[in-house]
mmCIF file of C-alpha atoms and ligand atoms in Angstrom:
data_model
loop_
_atom_site.group_PDB
_atom_site.id
_atom_site.type_symbol
_atom_site.label_atom_id
_atom_site.label_comp_id
_atom_site.label_asym_id
_atom_site.label_seq_id
_atom_site.Cartn_x
_atom_site.Cartn_y
_atom_site.Cartn_z
ATOM 1 C CA MET A 1 0.047 0.047 0.023
ATOM 2 C CA LYS A 2 1.499 3.340 -1.092
ATOM 3 C CA LYS A 3 -0.923 5.622 0.784
ATOM 4 C CA PHE A 4 -4.208 5.432 2.634
ATOM 5 C CA THR A 5 -6.681 8.219 2.137
ATOM 6 C CA ALA A 6 -9.675 6.288 0.702
ATOM 7 C CA VAL A 7 -11.042 2.814 0.119
ATOM 8 C CA SER A 8 -9.522 3.006 -3.344
ATOM 9 C CA ASP A 9 -6.096 2.679 -1.760
ATOM 10 C CA VAL A 10 -6.947 -0.800 -0.633
ATOM 11 C CA ASP A 11 -6.126 -3.638 -3.074
ATOM 12 C CA ASN A 12 -8.362 -6.190 -1.431
ATOM 13 C CA LEU A 13 -10.795 -5.241 1.314
ATOM 14 C CA GLN A 14 -11.487 -8.754 2.505
ATOM 15 C CA GLU A 15 -7.735 -9.436 2.835
ATOM 16 C CA ILE A 16 -7.084 -6.371 4.949
ATOM 17 C CA ILE A 17 -10.085 -7.168 7.237
ATOM 18 C CA LYS A 18 -8.697 -10.653 7.697
ATOM 19 C CA LYS A 19 -5.294 -9.281 8.505
ATOM 20 C CA ALA A 20 -6.781 -6.869 11.014
ATOM 21 C CA LEU A 21 -8.591 -9.721 12.738
ATOM 22 C CA LEU A 22 -5.391 -11.696 12.875
ATOM 23 C CA ILE A 23 -3.633 -8.741 14.408
ATOM 24 C CA LYS A 24 -6.462 -8.461 16.954
ATOM 25 C CA GLU A 25 -5.623 -12.104 18.020
ATOM 26 C CA ASN A 26 -1.979 -11.262 18.411
ATOM 27 C CA PRO A 27 -1.297 -7.538 18.273
ATOM 28 C CA LEU A 28 2.468 -8.023 18.869
ATOM 29 C CA SER A 29 3.116 -10.433 16.008
ATOM 30 C CA GLU A 30 5.224 -7.966 14.074
ATOM 31 C CA PRO A 31 7.101 -6.109 16.901
ATOM 32 C CA ASP A 32 10.116 -5.050 14.758
ATOM 33 C CA LYS A 33 8.410 -4.275 11.440
ATOM 34 C CA GLY A 34 8.691 -0.590 12.009
ATOM 35 C CA LYS A 35 11.981 -0.614 13.791
ATOM 36 C CA GLY A 36 14.146 2.481 12.933
ATOM 37 C CA LYS A 37 11.231 4.182 11.231
ATOM 38 C CA THR A 38 9.142 7.115 12.418
ATOM 39 C CA ILE A 39 5.497 7.925 11.897
ATOM 40 C CA GLY A 40 4.317 11.567 12.445
ATOM 41 C CA LEU A 41 0.710 11.872 13.601
ATOM 42 C CA VAL A 42 -0.376 15.428 12.793
ATOM 43 C CA PHE A 43 -3.615 16.576 14.309
ATOM 44 C CA LEU A 44 -5.070 19.862 13.022
ATOM 45 C CA ASN A 45 -8.270 18.983 14.941
ATOM 46 C CA SER A 46 -9.229 17.258 18.279
ATOM 47 C CA SER A 47 -9.192 13.565 18.776
ATOM 48 C CA LEU A 48 -9.392 10.836 21.420
ATOM 49 C CA ARG A 49 -9.715 7.528 19.526
ATOM 50 C CA THR A 50 -7.734 8.250 16.376
ATOM 51 C CA ARG A 51 -4.828 9.616 18.293
ATOM 52 C CA LEU A 52 -4.599 6.839 20.837
ATOM 53 C CA SER A 53 -5.460 3.918 18.651
ATOM 54 C CA SER A 54 -2.873 5.139 15.997
ATOM 55 C CA GLN A 55 -0.198 5.472 18.749
ATOM 56 C CA ILE A 56 -0.927 1.948 20.034
ATOM 57 C CA ALA A 57 -0.915 0.496 16.537
ATOM 58 C CA ALA A 58 2.394 2.190 15.700
ATOM 59 C CA GLN A 59 4.005 1.120 18.940
ATOM 60 C CA ASN A 60 2.846 -2.503 18.342
ATOM 61 C CA LEU A 61 4.816 -2.448 15.111
ATOM 62 C CA GLY A 62 7.924 -1.003 16.758
ATOM 63 C CA LEU A 63 7.541 2.402 14.954
ATOM 64 C CA ASN A 64 8.741 5.552 16.632
ATOM 65 C CA VAL A 65 5.757 7.907 17.069
ATOM 66 C CA LEU A 66 5.756 11.660 16.911
ATOM 67 C CA THR A 67 2.434 13.180 17.699
ATOM 68 C CA LEU A 68 1.849 16.826 16.925
ATOM 69 C CA ASN A 69 -1.374 18.550 18.099
ATOM 70 C CA ALA A 70 -0.756 21.306 15.574
ATOM 71 C CA ALA A 71 -3.672 23.442 16.464
ATOM 72 C CA GLN A 72 -2.538 23.855 20.056
ATOM 73 C CA GLU A 73 1.240 23.354 19.816
ATOM 74 C CA ALA A 74 2.553 24.310 16.467
ATOM 75 C CA TRP A 75 2.876 27.740 14.743
ATOM 76 C CA ASN A 76 -0.271 29.152 13.239
ATOM 77 C CA LEU A 77 -0.414 27.590 9.747
ATOM 78 C CA GLU A 78 -1.126 29.327 6.459
ATOM 79 C CA PHE A 79 -2.854 27.154 3.835
ATOM 80 C CA ALA A 80 -3.349 29.632 0.920
ATOM 81 C CA ASP A 81 -0.993 29.476 -1.983
ATOM 82 C CA GLY A 82 0.723 32.699 -2.661
ATOM 83 C CA ALA A 83 -0.367 34.322 0.658
ATOM 84 C CA VAL A 84 1.370 37.444 1.775
ATOM 85 C CA MET A 85 1.941 36.249 5.340
ATOM 86 C CA ASN A 86 1.867 39.537 7.136
ATOM 87 C CA GLY A 87 -1.023 38.615 9.343
ATOM 88 C CA ASP A 88 -1.643 35.938 12.071
ATOM 89 C CA THR A 89 -0.218 32.964 10.232
ATOM 90 C CA VAL A 90 3.437 32.150 10.945
ATOM 91 C CA GLU A 91 4.302 29.067 8.886
ATOM 92 C CA HIS A 92 3.100 27.849 5.520
ATOM 93 C CA ILE A 93 1.782 24.336 5.397
ATOM 94 C CA LYS A 94 4.170 23.582 2.452
ATOM 95 C CA ASP A 95 7.123 24.343 4.678
ATOM 96 C CA ALA A 96 5.717 22.476 7.639
ATOM 97 C CA ILE A 97 5.219 19.377 5.330
ATOM 98 C CA GLU A 98 8.786 19.670 3.895
ATOM 99 C CA VAL A 99 10.125 19.673 7.440
ATOM 100 C CA LEU A 100 7.936 16.694 8.398
ATOM 101 C CA ASN A 101 9.500 14.879 5.323
ATOM 102 C CA GLN A 102 12.957 15.358 7.030
ATOM 103 C CA TYR A 103 11.714 13.704 10.317
ATOM 104 C CA CYS A 104 9.221 11.117 9.278
ATOM 105 C CA ASP A 105 8.960 7.908 7.104
ATOM 106 C CA ILE A 106 5.141 8.072 7.137
ATOM 107 C CA ILE A 107 2.988 11.151 7.660
ATOM 108 C CA ALA A 108 -0.562 10.713 9.030
ATOM 109 C CA VAL A 109 -2.789 13.811 9.174
ATOM 110 C CA ARG A 110 -6.204 14.799 10.549
ATOM 111 C CA CYS A 111 -7.567 17.833 8.687
ATOM 112 C CA PHE A 112 -11.322 18.255 9.098
ATOM 113 C CA ALA A 113 -13.575 20.198 6.703
ATOM 114 C CA GLY A 114 -13.571 23.888 7.417
ATOM 115 C CA MET A 115 -17.401 23.974 6.800
ATOM 116 C CA LYS A 116 -17.135 27.532 5.366
ATOM 117 C CA ASN A 117 -16.265 26.961 1.706
ATOM 118 C CA LYS A 118 -17.865 23.861 0.080
ATOM 119 C CA GLU A 119 -15.425 23.880 -2.870
ATOM 120 C CA ASP A 120 -12.457 23.918 -0.537
ATOM 121 C CA ASP A 121 -13.755 20.980 1.440
ATOM 122 C CA VAL A 122 -14.970 18.981 -1.581
ATOM 123 C CA ASN A 123 -11.570 19.420 -3.150
ATOM 124 C CA GLU A 124 -9.762 18.451 0.123
ATOM 125 C CA SER A 125 -7.877 21.712 0.220
ATOM 126 C CA ILE A 126 -5.536 20.645 3.116
ATOM 127 C CA LEU A 127 -5.123 16.867 2.531
ATOM 128 C CA SER A 128 -4.308 17.601 -1.090
ATOM 129 C CA GLN A 129 -1.403 19.723 0.097
ATOM 130 C CA PHE A 130 -0.037 16.896 2.152
ATOM 131 C CA GLU A 131 -0.474 14.554 -0.844
ATOM 132 C CA GLN A 132 1.303 17.028 -3.095
ATOM 133 C CA HIS A 133 4.314 17.964 -0.878
ATOM 134 C CA ALA A 134 4.935 14.794 1.198
ATOM 135 C CA LYS A 135 7.746 12.658 -0.014
ATOM 136 C CA VAL A 136 6.665 9.773 2.227
ATOM 137 C CA PRO A 137 3.343 7.796 2.373
ATOM 138 C CA VAL A 138 0.391 9.895 3.612
ATOM 139 C CA ILE A 139 -2.235 8.366 5.789
ATOM 140 C CA SER A 140 -5.626 10.214 6.456
ATOM 141 C CA LEU A 141 -6.702 10.330 10.096
ATOM 142 C CA GLU A 142 -9.889 11.946 8.830
ATOM 143 C CA SER A 143 -10.041 14.623 6.166
ATOM 144 C CA ALA A 144 -12.759 16.994 4.882
ATOM 145 C CA THR A 145 -14.699 14.299 3.108
ATOM 146 C CA ARG A 146 -13.605 10.860 4.395
ATOM 147 C CA HIS A 147 -12.549 8.952 7.527
ATOM 148 C CA PRO A 148 -11.027 5.788 6.123
ATOM 149 C CA LEU A 149 -9.476 4.390 9.250
ATOM 150 C CA GLN A 150 -12.808 4.591 10.978
ATOM 151 C CA SER A 151 -14.539 2.945 8.003
ATOM 152 C CA LEU A 152 -12.022 0.077 8.034
ATOM 153 C CA ALA A 153 -12.720 -0.448 11.714
ATOM 154 C CA ASP A 154 -16.386 -0.410 10.936
ATOM 155 C CA CYS A 155 -15.946 -3.092 8.263
ATOM 156 C CA ILE A 156 -13.892 -5.227 10.768
ATOM 157 C CA THR A 157 -16.722 -4.703 13.355
ATOM 158 C CA ILE A 158 -19.470 -5.818 11.019
ATOM 159 C CA THR A 159 -17.497 -8.767 9.771
ATOM 160 C CA GLU A 160 -16.865 -10.077 13.378
ATOM 161 C CA ASN A 161 -20.358 -9.378 14.623
ATOM 162 C CA ARG A 162 -22.448 -10.727 11.724
ATOM 163 C CA THR A 163 -24.276 -13.990 12.248
ATOM 164 C CA GLY A 164 -25.748 -16.522 9.782
ATOM 165 C CA GLU A 165 -25.173 -16.912 6.076
ATOM 166 C CA ARG A 166 -27.606 -14.142 5.033
ATOM 167 C CA LYS A 167 -26.157 -10.949 3.738
ATOM 168 C CA PRO A 168 -26.656 -8.469 6.635
ATOM 169 C CA LYS A 169 -28.841 -5.408 6.289
ATOM 170 C CA VAL A 170 -26.819 -2.375 7.343
ATOM 171 C CA VAL A 171 -28.662 0.959 7.830
ATOM 172 C CA LEU A 172 -26.798 4.284 8.159
ATOM 173 C CA THR A 173 -29.176 6.553 9.969
ATOM 174 C CA TRP A 174 -28.793 10.307 10.386
ATOM 175 C CA ALA A 175 -29.142 11.542 13.964
ATOM 176 C CA PRO A 176 -29.913 14.976 15.376
ATOM 177 C CA HIS A 177 -27.109 17.269 16.653
ATOM 178 C CA ILE A 178 -26.800 20.725 18.158
ATOM 179 C CA LYS A 179 -24.317 22.030 15.583
ATOM 180 C CA PRO A 180 -23.200 21.550 11.921
ATOM 181 C CA ILE A 181 -21.083 18.413 11.649
ATOM 182 C CA ALA A 182 -19.133 17.415 8.480
ATOM 183 C CA GLN A 183 -20.284 14.533 6.289
ATOM 184 C CA ALA A 184 -16.858 12.766 6.301
ATOM 185 C CA VAL A 185 -17.883 9.723 8.387
ATOM 186 C CA GLY A 186 -21.165 9.264 6.514
ATOM 187 C CA ASN A 187 -19.548 9.618 3.060
ATOM 188 C CA SER A 188 -16.769 7.148 3.968
ATOM 189 C CA PHE A 189 -19.039 4.609 5.605
ATOM 190 C CA ALA A 190 -21.207 4.685 2.467
ATOM 191 C CA GLU A 191 -18.142 4.269 0.209
ATOM 192 C CA TRP A 192 -16.838 1.332 2.202
ATOM 193 C CA MET A 193 -20.130 -0.390 2.545
ATOM 194 C CA GLN A 194 -20.505 -0.488 -1.221
ATOM 195 C CA GLU A 195 -17.353 -2.677 -1.183
ATOM 196 C CA MET A 196 -18.733 -5.085 1.378
ATOM 197 C CA GLU A 197 -21.198 -8.019 0.983
ATOM 198 C CA VAL A 198 -24.065 -6.295 2.695
ATOM 199 C CA ASP A 199 -27.498 -4.806 1.873
ATOM 200 C CA PHE A 200 -26.872 -1.142 2.551
ATOM 201 C CA VAL A 201 -29.380 1.651 2.861
ATOM 202 C CA ILE A 202 -29.121 5.230 4.179
ATOM 203 C CA THR A 203 -31.933 7.115 5.968
ATOM 204 C CA ASN A 204 -31.936 10.806 6.563
ATOM 205 C CA PRO A 205 -34.403 13.631 6.611
ATOM 206 C CA GLU A 206 -35.189 15.617 3.490
ATOM 207 C CA GLY A 207 -32.362 18.209 2.924
ATOM 208 C CA TYR A 208 -29.673 15.962 4.433
ATOM 209 C CA ASP A 209 -28.812 13.736 1.466
ATOM 210 C CA LEU A 210 -25.087 13.008 1.273
ATOM 211 C CA ASP A 211 -22.970 13.796 -1.780
ATOM 212 C CA ARG A 212 -24.078 11.364 -4.516
ATOM 213 C CA ASN A 213 -20.417 11.098 -5.489
ATOM 214 C CA PHE A 214 -20.152 8.951 -2.369
ATOM 215 C CA THR A 215 -23.540 7.275 -2.087
ATOM 216 C CA LYS A 216 -23.897 6.603 -5.741
ATOM 217 C CA ALA A 217 -26.773 4.065 -6.244
ATOM 218 C CA VAL A 218 -27.313 3.353 -2.525
ATOM 219 C CA PRO A 219 -31.101 3.740 -1.632
ATOM 220 C CA VAL A 220 -31.745 6.759 0.463
ATOM 221 C CA ILE A 221 -35.039 6.515 2.466
ATOM 222 C CA HIS A 222 -36.417 9.538 4.189
ATOM 223 C CA ASP A 223 -38.684 7.534 6.463
ATOM 224 C CA GLN A 224 -36.465 6.309 9.313
ATOM 225 C CA ASP A 225 -38.986 3.651 10.583
ATOM 226 C CA GLU A 226 -39.269 2.202 7.080
ATOM 227 C CA ALA A 227 -35.488 2.071 6.637
ATOM 228 C CA LEU A 228 -34.897 0.425 10.114
ATOM 229 C CA LYS A 229 -37.114 -2.574 9.269
ATOM 230 C CA ASP A 230 -35.244 -5.862 9.537
ATOM 231 C CA ALA A 231 -31.813 -4.080 9.932
ATOM 232 C CA ASP A 232 -29.026 -6.266 11.296
ATOM 233 C CA PHE A 233 -26.703 -3.271 11.909
ATOM 234 C CA VAL A 234 -27.768 0.342 12.597
ATOM 235 C CA TYR A 235 -24.970 2.899 12.296
ATOM 236 C CA VAL A 236 -25.941 6.222 13.981
ATOM 237 C CA LYS A 237 -24.342 9.490 12.796
ATOM 238 C CA ASN A 238 -25.145 13.122 12.324
ATOM 239 C CA TRP A 239 -24.116 15.221 9.390
ATOM 240 C CA SER A 240 -25.095 18.677 8.206
ATOM 241 C CA SER A 241 -26.621 19.351 4.769
ATOM 242 C CA PHE A 242 -24.442 18.849 1.785
ATOM 243 C CA ASP A 243 -26.680 20.594 -0.795
ATOM 244 C CA ASP A 244 -27.196 23.708 1.350
ATOM 245 C CA TYR A 245 -23.677 23.346 2.621
ATOM 246 C CA ALA A 246 -23.183 23.119 6.384
ATOM 247 C CA ALA A 247 -26.768 24.231 7.036
ATOM 248 C CA MET A 248 -29.114 22.452 9.397
ATOM 249 C CA PRO A 249 -32.561 22.360 7.815
ATOM 250 C CA GLU A 250 -35.357 22.045 10.374
ATOM 251 C CA VAL A 251 -36.423 18.451 11.202
ATOM 252 C CA LYS A 252 -39.837 18.035 12.785
ATOM 253 C CA GLU A 253 -39.712 14.241 13.455
ATOM 254 C CA ASN A 254 -37.674 12.831 16.312
ATOM 255 C CA TRP A 255 -34.690 11.022 14.651
ATOM 256 C CA MET A 256 -32.872 10.170 17.931
ATOM 257 C CA LEU A 257 -32.313 6.350 18.077
ATOM 258 C CA THR A 258 -34.213 4.689 20.935
ATOM 259 C CA ASN A 259 -34.911 1.141 21.871
ATOM 260 C CA GLU A 260 -38.513 1.595 20.642
ATOM 261 C CA LYS A 261 -37.227 2.447 17.128
ATOM 262 C CA LEU A 262 -35.038 -0.668 17.323
ATOM 263 C CA GLU A 263 -38.104 -2.904 17.766
ATOM 264 C CA VAL A 264 -38.678 -3.111 13.976
ATOM 265 C CA THR A 265 -35.047 -4.304 13.311
ATOM 266 C CA ASN A 266 -33.688 -7.854 13.333
ATOM 267 C CA ASP A 267 -32.400 -7.190 16.920
ATOM 268 C CA ALA A 268 -29.938 -4.895 15.254
ATOM 269 C CA LYS A 269 -26.468 -4.194 16.603
ATOM 270 C CA VAL A 270 -25.874 -0.378 17.099
ATOM 271 C CA MET A 271 -22.772 1.336 15.957
ATOM 272 C CA HIS A 272 -21.469 4.976 16.290
ATOM 273 C CA CYS A 273 -17.950 6.247 15.565
ATOM 274 C CA LEU A 274 -17.837 8.301 18.797
ATOM 275 C CA PRO A 275 -17.820 10.906 20.248
ATOM 276 C CA VAL A 276 -21.522 10.698 20.632
ATOM 277 C CA ARG A 277 -23.960 13.130 22.176
ATOM 278 C CA ARG A 278 -26.068 11.003 24.557
ATOM 279 C CA ASN A 279 -29.836 11.624 24.478
ATOM 280 C CA VAL A 280 -29.417 13.731 21.406
ATOM 281 C CA GLU A 281 -28.089 11.340 18.774
ATOM 282 C CA LEU A 282 -29.101 8.141 20.582
ATOM 283 C CA SER A 283 -30.527 7.478 23.960
ATOM 284 C CA ASP A 284 -28.731 6.250 27.100
ATOM 285 C CA GLU A 285 -30.766 3.046 26.928
ATOM 286 C CA VAL A 286 -29.329 2.287 23.435
ATOM 287 C CA MET A 287 -25.753 3.405 24.221
ATOM 288 C CA ASP A 288 -25.653 1.270 27.369
ATOM 289 C CA GLY A 289 -27.903 -1.522 26.128
ATOM 290 C CA GLU A 290 -27.166 -5.005 24.949
ATOM 291 C CA ASN A 291 -27.322 -4.124 21.266
ATOM 292 C CA SER A 292 -24.541 -1.574 21.335
ATOM 293 C CA ILE A 293 -21.303 -2.754 19.927
ATOM 294 C CA ILE A 294 -19.905 0.883 20.007
ATOM 295 C CA TYR A 295 -17.026 0.205 22.426
ATOM 296 C CA ARG A 296 -15.974 -2.891 20.517
ATOM 297 C CA GLN A 297 -16.063 -0.782 17.381
ATOM 298 C CA ALA A 298 -13.746 1.782 19.105
ATOM 299 C CA LYS A 299 -11.404 -1.033 20.052
ATOM 300 C CA ASN A 300 -11.155 -2.065 16.429
ATOM 301 C CA ARG A 301 -9.662 1.311 15.582
ATOM 302 C CA ILE A 302 -6.354 -0.085 16.817
ATOM 303 C CA PHE A 303 -6.443 -3.080 14.408
ATOM 304 C CA SER A 304 -7.651 -0.988 11.495
ATOM 305 C CA ALA A 305 -4.728 1.367 11.982
ATOM 306 C CA GLN A 306 -2.224 -1.473 12.649
ATOM 307 C CA ALA A 307 -3.340 -3.308 9.480
ATOM 308 C CA VAL A 308 -2.828 -0.129 7.429
ATOM 309 C CA PHE A 309 0.564 0.874 8.954
ATOM 310 C CA SER A 310 1.759 -2.728 8.480
ATOM 311 C CA GLU A 311 0.868 -2.684 4.762
ATOM 312 C CA ILE A 312 2.578 0.740 4.331
ATOM 313 C CA LEU A 313 5.678 -0.668 6.097
ATOM 314 C CA ASP A 314 5.736 -3.686 3.676
ATOM 315 C CA GLU A 315 6.041 -1.154 0.859
ATOM 316 C CA LEU A 316 8.763 0.845 2.652
ATOM 317 C CA ASN A 317 10.721 -2.133 3.727
ATOM 318 C CA ALA A 318 10.738 -3.660 0.136
ATOM 319 C CA LYS A 319 12.582 -0.505 -1.080
HETATM 320 N N1 CP B 401 -14.084 8.341 15.801
HETATM 321 C C1 CP B 401 -13.120 9.147 15.886
HETATM 322 O O1 CP B 401 -12.414 9.454 14.923
HETATM 323 O O2 CP B 401 -12.785 9.576 17.161
HETATM 324 P P1 CP B 401 -11.830 10.767 17.501
HETATM 325 O O3 CP B 401 -12.363 11.985 16.762
HETATM 326 O O4 CP B 401 -11.911 10.936 18.997
HETATM 327 O O5 CP B 401 -10.537 10.542 16.958
#
């Protein structure tokens, strides 16, 4: 694997899921694979799971880990090409990436959508600069439009929790929130589910359809109860409007996931990438109930990251 920013970077999804599940059985099976190499984890936005699971995964492979919480600890970065930097910004992202090239064998970056300029976000204005200027493999720790390490963890979680021979029905359901949230997790989950052997549907209120470049032919149902019928997995996530970019059109019905709503499912397992706003996106009873596999899903973030780092190291070690 040369880089990891989308599902298209994975040669064989089933193989990498299998690899991650083997790593889960024995996380220290390749303790020297990253020996003498350094991964830089650069966070332009907050994180709990991605930061810690990536650190554990890298350490399990013997990698040196540099973590930079850039928004708090680094110089104020400039992202605009040709900017006259006579204001608040102190260091251009191009220069920061060139310096990271000197220190790191792999650069992983978290760069959320700015949610102000749709074109900038759709075009991945920050991640694209890393892809352009990095001389080492780039890994996305969530970008403006995708969260691939989360999606791989989601695929691992569905694979290990599915039962029976039947293709599982997986429903991605929109959930309420108090502020505009990016579409990255929803987009990414939709992209990855289309590569899995599942029946996949999305349900969201009118005005909240995701970008069709990600959802393609996936059915989008605007009636949540209808969509939840016979579901084996329900993935709960908020996102703001894509069409009316970053807006939050009014929603009259109650979309928060409750045990009552789960009654029409096939005893569905409930997933969420976290962090979650309890009793806004889903109820305490769902979060703490027997159907929730949310903490198992969070644990799988380690094995998702480790499988990806391991494949990137295969490429580096072969040079
Ligand atoms: N799910 C996820 O990416 O969590 P963090 O934002 O805490 O990393």
